[in-house]
């Protein structure tokens, strides 16, 4: 069956939107999600991206999305865990409430979706989970500690899930992009105390980070990899996107932690 029924969280912009549009062009049936969407079954159209309302911190909202797709199509073949938010600021200045919020959205929301979809995949005897991670899931960046923590968590759960599903017909894949040019850069929430002795360092590092992201790869590159994964009979586990990402990963493996972190700090002007 070449046509797949695909659920993509966070499909209204950035990576999610690029993936939704491209995978639709490849002949798949696409359901995306957005917090503020309005959808009824009568609006379903297999020739367009169908956007459903989803609040990742609301289990009922998640179940409603899954049930709607099953009622319309009878199955879900692929789930792409993409939705997420950004946060920037020194560890000491970031409110714990905000740290918990980003963990709920970026990590626990995706895990909840996995828990809800796996019983359906087992009944179908088929299913593919694609988790969108980041290089920040391999090493943190200055003033990005809490965002990186969510990606570290995604990596850990994905590795555990890969081993747990090893002897089944279900699969989990992790995509690890480097810098991407999306509106994620402008939507990142920032926290810094006006009295913070790190204010100047934060502003300098954030400026470099934003410049790196704006000059990063197009999000369509993620869509290309996902289509290749969907078509493949055998899947790898971790797919790294971008030459720069590979370069930094190699450095990370060759250098001691102290030297590598010094290298990163220097890059961000620290």
mmCIF file of C-alpha atoms in Angstrom, residues 44-239:
data_model
loop_
_atom_site.group_PDB
_atom_site.id
_atom_site.type_symbol
_atom_site.label_atom_id
_atom_site.label_comp_id
_atom_site.label_asym_id
_atom_site.label_seq_id
_atom_site.Cartn_x
_atom_site.Cartn_y
_atom_site.Cartn_z
ATOM 1 C CA UNK A 44 -12.620 15.916 5.125
ATOM 2 C CA UNK A 45 -10.876 16.035 1.765
ATOM 3 C CA UNK A 46 -8.244 13.467 0.811
ATOM 4 C CA UNK A 47 -6.734 15.959 -1.650
ATOM 5 C CA UNK A 48 -5.838 18.559 0.966
ATOM 6 C CA UNK A 49 -4.168 18.782 4.371
ATOM 7 C CA UNK A 50 -6.923 18.254 6.933
ATOM 8 C CA UNK A 51 -6.171 20.293 10.069
ATOM 9 C CA UNK A 52 -7.658 18.995 13.327
ATOM 10 C CA UNK A 53 -7.676 20.729 16.732
ATOM 11 C CA UNK A 54 -5.203 19.281 19.226
ATOM 12 C CA UNK A 55 -4.076 20.454 22.638
ATOM 13 C CA UNK A 56 -1.045 18.326 23.491
ATOM 14 C CA UNK A 57 -1.635 18.722 27.223
ATOM 15 C CA UNK A 58 -5.199 17.410 26.937
ATOM 16 C CA UNK A 59 -5.591 13.625 26.694
ATOM 17 C CA UNK A 60 -9.215 13.851 25.544
ATOM 18 C CA UNK A 61 -8.216 16.182 22.701
ATOM 19 C CA UNK A 62 -5.637 13.620 21.619
ATOM 20 C CA UNK A 63 -8.081 10.713 21.721
ATOM 21 C CA UNK A 64 -10.623 12.745 19.731
ATOM 22 C CA UNK A 65 -8.063 13.354 16.963
ATOM 23 C CA UNK A 66 -7.166 9.670 16.732
ATOM 24 C CA UNK A 67 -10.809 8.539 16.773
ATOM 25 C CA UNK A 68 -11.740 11.057 14.077
ATOM 26 C CA UNK A 69 -9.029 9.787 11.734
ATOM 27 C CA UNK A 70 -9.908 6.140 12.399
ATOM 28 C CA UNK A 71 -13.587 6.850 11.746
ATOM 29 C CA UNK A 72 -12.796 8.548 8.426
ATOM 30 C CA UNK A 73 -9.984 6.338 7.103
ATOM 31 C CA UNK A 74 -10.154 3.166 9.167
ATOM 32 C CA UNK A 75 -6.465 3.315 10.034
ATOM 33 C CA UNK A 76 -3.426 5.445 10.833
ATOM 34 C CA UNK A 77 -0.156 4.329 9.271
ATOM 35 C CA UNK A 78 2.336 6.980 10.352
ATOM 36 C CA UNK A 79 2.502 9.415 13.274
ATOM 37 C CA UNK A 80 4.981 12.296 13.063
ATOM 38 C CA UNK A 81 5.643 13.851 16.464
ATOM 39 C CA UNK A 82 6.684 17.335 15.423
ATOM 40 C CA UNK A 83 4.817 19.885 17.559
ATOM 41 C CA UNK A 84 6.969 21.913 19.888
ATOM 42 C CA UNK A 85 7.781 25.339 21.274
ATOM 43 C CA UNK A 86 11.034 27.154 21.944
ATOM 44 C CA UNK A 87 12.395 28.816 25.036
ATOM 45 C CA UNK A 88 15.577 30.757 25.674
ATOM 46 C CA UNK A 89 17.255 32.170 28.740
ATOM 47 C CA UNK A 90 19.743 31.457 31.510
ATOM 48 C CA UNK A 91 18.923 28.471 33.701
ATOM 49 C CA UNK A 92 18.805 30.734 36.752
ATOM 50 C CA UNK A 93 16.315 33.189 35.205
ATOM 51 C CA UNK A 94 13.847 30.805 33.563
ATOM 52 C CA UNK A 95 10.686 30.294 35.656
ATOM 53 C CA UNK A 96 10.141 26.672 36.635
ATOM 54 C CA UNK A 97 6.525 26.987 35.491
ATOM 55 C CA UNK A 98 7.760 27.783 31.968
ATOM 56 C CA UNK A 99 10.246 24.915 32.088
ATOM 57 C CA UNK A 100 7.425 22.542 33.034
ATOM 58 C CA UNK A 101 5.195 23.949 30.291
ATOM 59 C CA UNK A 102 7.745 23.346 27.550
ATOM 60 C CA UNK A 103 8.417 19.832 28.861
ATOM 61 C CA UNK A 104 4.674 19.114 28.823
ATOM 62 C CA UNK A 105 4.324 20.281 25.211
ATOM 63 C CA UNK A 106 7.598 19.138 23.649
ATOM 64 C CA UNK A 107 7.992 15.845 25.492
ATOM 65 C CA UNK A 108 5.042 14.539 27.503
ATOM 66 C CA UNK A 109 2.561 15.512 24.784
ATOM 67 C CA UNK A 110 4.427 13.403 22.252
ATOM 68 C CA UNK A 111 4.775 10.507 24.696
ATOM 69 C CA UNK A 112 1.041 10.619 25.430
ATOM 70 C CA UNK A 113 0.316 10.449 21.703
ATOM 71 C CA UNK A 114 2.616 7.435 21.377
ATOM 72 C CA UNK A 115 0.831 5.689 24.250
ATOM 73 C CA UNK A 116 -2.552 6.315 22.634
ATOM 74 C CA UNK A 117 -1.514 5.224 19.135
ATOM 75 C CA UNK A 118 0.451 2.053 19.961
ATOM 76 C CA UNK A 119 -2.631 -0.097 20.785
ATOM 77 C CA UNK A 120 -4.079 0.884 17.395
ATOM 78 C CA UNK A 121 -0.819 0.059 15.644
ATOM 79 C CA UNK A 122 -0.760 -3.343 17.357
ATOM 80 C CA UNK A 123 -4.291 -4.129 16.153
ATOM 81 C CA UNK A 124 -3.257 -3.130 12.628
ATOM 82 C CA UNK A 125 -0.004 -5.096 12.986
ATOM 83 C CA UNK A 126 1.706 -2.098 11.407
ATOM 84 C CA UNK A 127 2.672 1.435 12.340
ATOM 85 C CA UNK A 128 5.520 3.903 12.093
ATOM 86 C CA UNK A 129 6.344 6.590 14.665
ATOM 87 C CA UNK A 130 8.658 9.394 13.545
ATOM 88 C CA UNK A 131 9.934 11.627 16.337
ATOM 89 C CA UNK A 132 11.427 14.970 15.329
ATOM 90 C CA UNK A 133 14.370 15.697 17.587
ATOM 91 C CA UNK A 134 17.281 18.102 17.124
ATOM 92 C CA UNK A 135 21.038 18.329 17.514
ATOM 93 C CA UNK A 136 20.053 19.882 20.850
ATOM 94 C CA UNK A 137 19.072 16.336 21.801
ATOM 95 C CA UNK A 138 22.738 15.307 21.642
ATOM 96 C CA UNK A 139 24.303 18.309 23.367
ATOM 97 C CA UNK A 140 22.924 21.468 24.869
ATOM 98 C CA UNK A 141 23.594 25.058 23.850
ATOM 99 C CA UNK A 142 24.068 28.047 26.150
ATOM 100 C CA UNK A 143 20.762 29.634 27.153
ATOM 101 C CA UNK A 144 18.900 26.738 25.513
ATOM 102 C CA UNK A 145 19.135 24.325 28.418
ATOM 103 C CA UNK A 146 15.440 23.721 28.974
ATOM 104 C CA UNK A 147 14.667 23.334 25.270
ATOM 105 C CA UNK A 148 17.590 20.910 24.968
ATOM 106 C CA UNK A 149 16.278 18.998 27.988
ATOM 107 C CA UNK A 150 13.043 18.274 26.106
ATOM 108 C CA UNK A 151 15.015 16.976 23.131
ATOM 109 C CA UNK A 152 17.312 14.862 25.325
ATOM 110 C CA UNK A 153 14.144 13.319 26.761
ATOM 111 C CA UNK A 154 12.748 12.605 23.288
ATOM 112 C CA UNK A 155 16.006 10.890 22.329
ATOM 113 C CA UNK A 156 15.941 8.729 25.470
ATOM 114 C CA UNK A 157 12.321 7.645 25.013
ATOM 115 C CA UNK A 158 12.880 6.961 21.308
ATOM 116 C CA UNK A 159 15.895 4.752 22.046
ATOM 117 C CA UNK A 160 13.957 2.821 24.692
ATOM 118 C CA UNK A 161 10.935 2.463 22.407
ATOM 119 C CA UNK A 162 13.092 1.266 19.515
ATOM 120 C CA UNK A 163 14.372 -1.609 21.653
ATOM 121 C CA UNK A 164 10.928 -2.390 23.076
ATOM 122 C CA UNK A 165 9.401 -2.636 19.587
ATOM 123 C CA UNK A 166 12.335 -4.545 18.120
ATOM 124 C CA UNK A 167 10.505 -7.880 17.884
ATOM 125 C CA UNK A 168 7.279 -6.447 16.481
ATOM 126 C CA UNK A 169 6.075 -5.067 13.155
ATOM 127 C CA UNK A 170 6.014 -1.552 14.630
ATOM 128 C CA UNK A 171 8.820 0.936 14.101
ATOM 129 C CA UNK A 172 10.141 4.150 15.621
ATOM 130 C CA UNK A 173 12.512 6.524 13.843
ATOM 131 C CA UNK A 174 14.292 9.616 15.127
ATOM 132 C CA UNK A 175 15.114 12.581 12.892
ATOM 133 C CA UNK A 176 17.859 14.874 14.151
ATOM 134 C CA UNK A 177 18.071 18.083 12.094
ATOM 135 C CA UNK A 178 20.641 20.796 12.476
ATOM 136 C CA UNK A 179 19.658 24.449 12.077
ATOM 137 C CA UNK A 180 16.473 25.007 10.078
ATOM 138 C CA UNK A 181 15.153 28.254 8.645
ATOM 139 C CA UNK A 182 11.609 28.505 10.046
ATOM 140 C CA UNK A 183 9.429 30.872 12.047
ATOM 141 C CA UNK A 184 10.437 28.871 15.137
ATOM 142 C CA UNK A 185 13.258 31.407 15.500
ATOM 143 C CA UNK A 186 10.895 34.357 15.938
ATOM 144 C CA UNK A 187 8.399 32.487 18.122
ATOM 145 C CA UNK A 188 10.871 31.453 20.831
ATOM 146 C CA UNK A 189 9.937 32.775 24.294
ATOM 147 C CA UNK A 190 12.819 34.512 26.059
ATOM 148 C CA UNK A 191 13.452 34.950 29.774
ATOM 149 C CA UNK A 192 16.187 37.154 31.194
ATOM 150 C CA UNK A 193 16.227 39.248 34.334
ATOM 151 C CA UNK A 194 17.108 42.915 33.791
ATOM 152 C CA UNK A 195 19.485 42.596 36.722
ATOM 153 C CA UNK A 196 21.100 39.427 35.371
ATOM 154 C CA UNK A 197 24.862 39.512 35.036
ATOM 155 C CA UNK A 198 24.369 37.288 31.967
ATOM 156 C CA UNK A 199 22.224 39.762 30.034
ATOM 157 C CA UNK A 200 24.922 40.826 27.557
ATOM 158 C CA UNK A 201 26.131 37.248 27.050
ATOM 159 C CA UNK A 202 22.555 36.098 26.493
ATOM 160 C CA UNK A 203 21.837 38.763 23.892
ATOM 161 C CA UNK A 204 25.073 38.012 22.039
ATOM 162 C CA UNK A 205 24.568 34.238 22.055
ATOM 163 C CA UNK A 206 20.920 34.553 21.036
ATOM 164 C CA UNK A 207 21.845 36.805 18.120
ATOM 165 C CA UNK A 208 24.334 34.202 16.868
ATOM 166 C CA UNK A 209 21.800 31.409 17.377
ATOM 167 C CA UNK A 210 19.128 33.257 15.401
ATOM 168 C CA UNK A 211 21.568 33.986 12.584
ATOM 169 C CA UNK A 212 22.570 30.303 12.426
ATOM 170 C CA UNK A 213 18.916 29.266 12.267
ATOM 171 C CA UNK A 214 17.976 31.795 9.595
ATOM 172 C CA UNK A 215 20.832 30.556 7.413
ATOM 173 C CA UNK A 216 19.916 26.925 8.104
ATOM 174 C CA UNK A 217 18.412 24.342 5.793
ATOM 175 C CA UNK A 218 14.881 24.583 4.442
ATOM 176 C CA UNK A 219 12.355 22.513 6.432
ATOM 177 C CA UNK A 220 11.462 20.741 3.190
ATOM 178 C CA UNK A 221 14.671 18.751 3.709
ATOM 179 C CA UNK A 222 12.978 17.030 6.647
ATOM 180 C CA UNK A 223 10.011 16.159 4.428
ATOM 181 C CA UNK A 224 12.327 14.566 1.847
ATOM 182 C CA UNK A 225 13.861 12.320 4.491
ATOM 183 C CA UNK A 226 10.461 11.347 5.878
ATOM 184 C CA UNK A 227 9.172 10.343 2.443
ATOM 185 C CA UNK A 228 12.284 8.227 1.948
ATOM 186 C CA UNK A 229 11.726 6.569 5.332
ATOM 187 C CA UNK A 230 8.061 5.871 4.576
ATOM 188 C CA UNK A 231 8.942 4.234 1.260
ATOM 189 C CA UNK A 232 11.762 2.151 2.732
ATOM 190 C CA UNK A 233 11.119 -1.463 3.714
ATOM 191 C CA UNK A 234 13.880 -1.287 6.311
ATOM 192 C CA UNK A 235 14.387 1.708 8.572
ATOM 193 C CA UNK A 236 17.429 3.060 10.308
ATOM 194 C CA UNK A 237 16.919 4.533 13.753
ATOM 195 C CA UNK A 238 18.533 7.982 13.756
ATOM 196 C CA UNK A 239 18.665 10.207 10.678
#
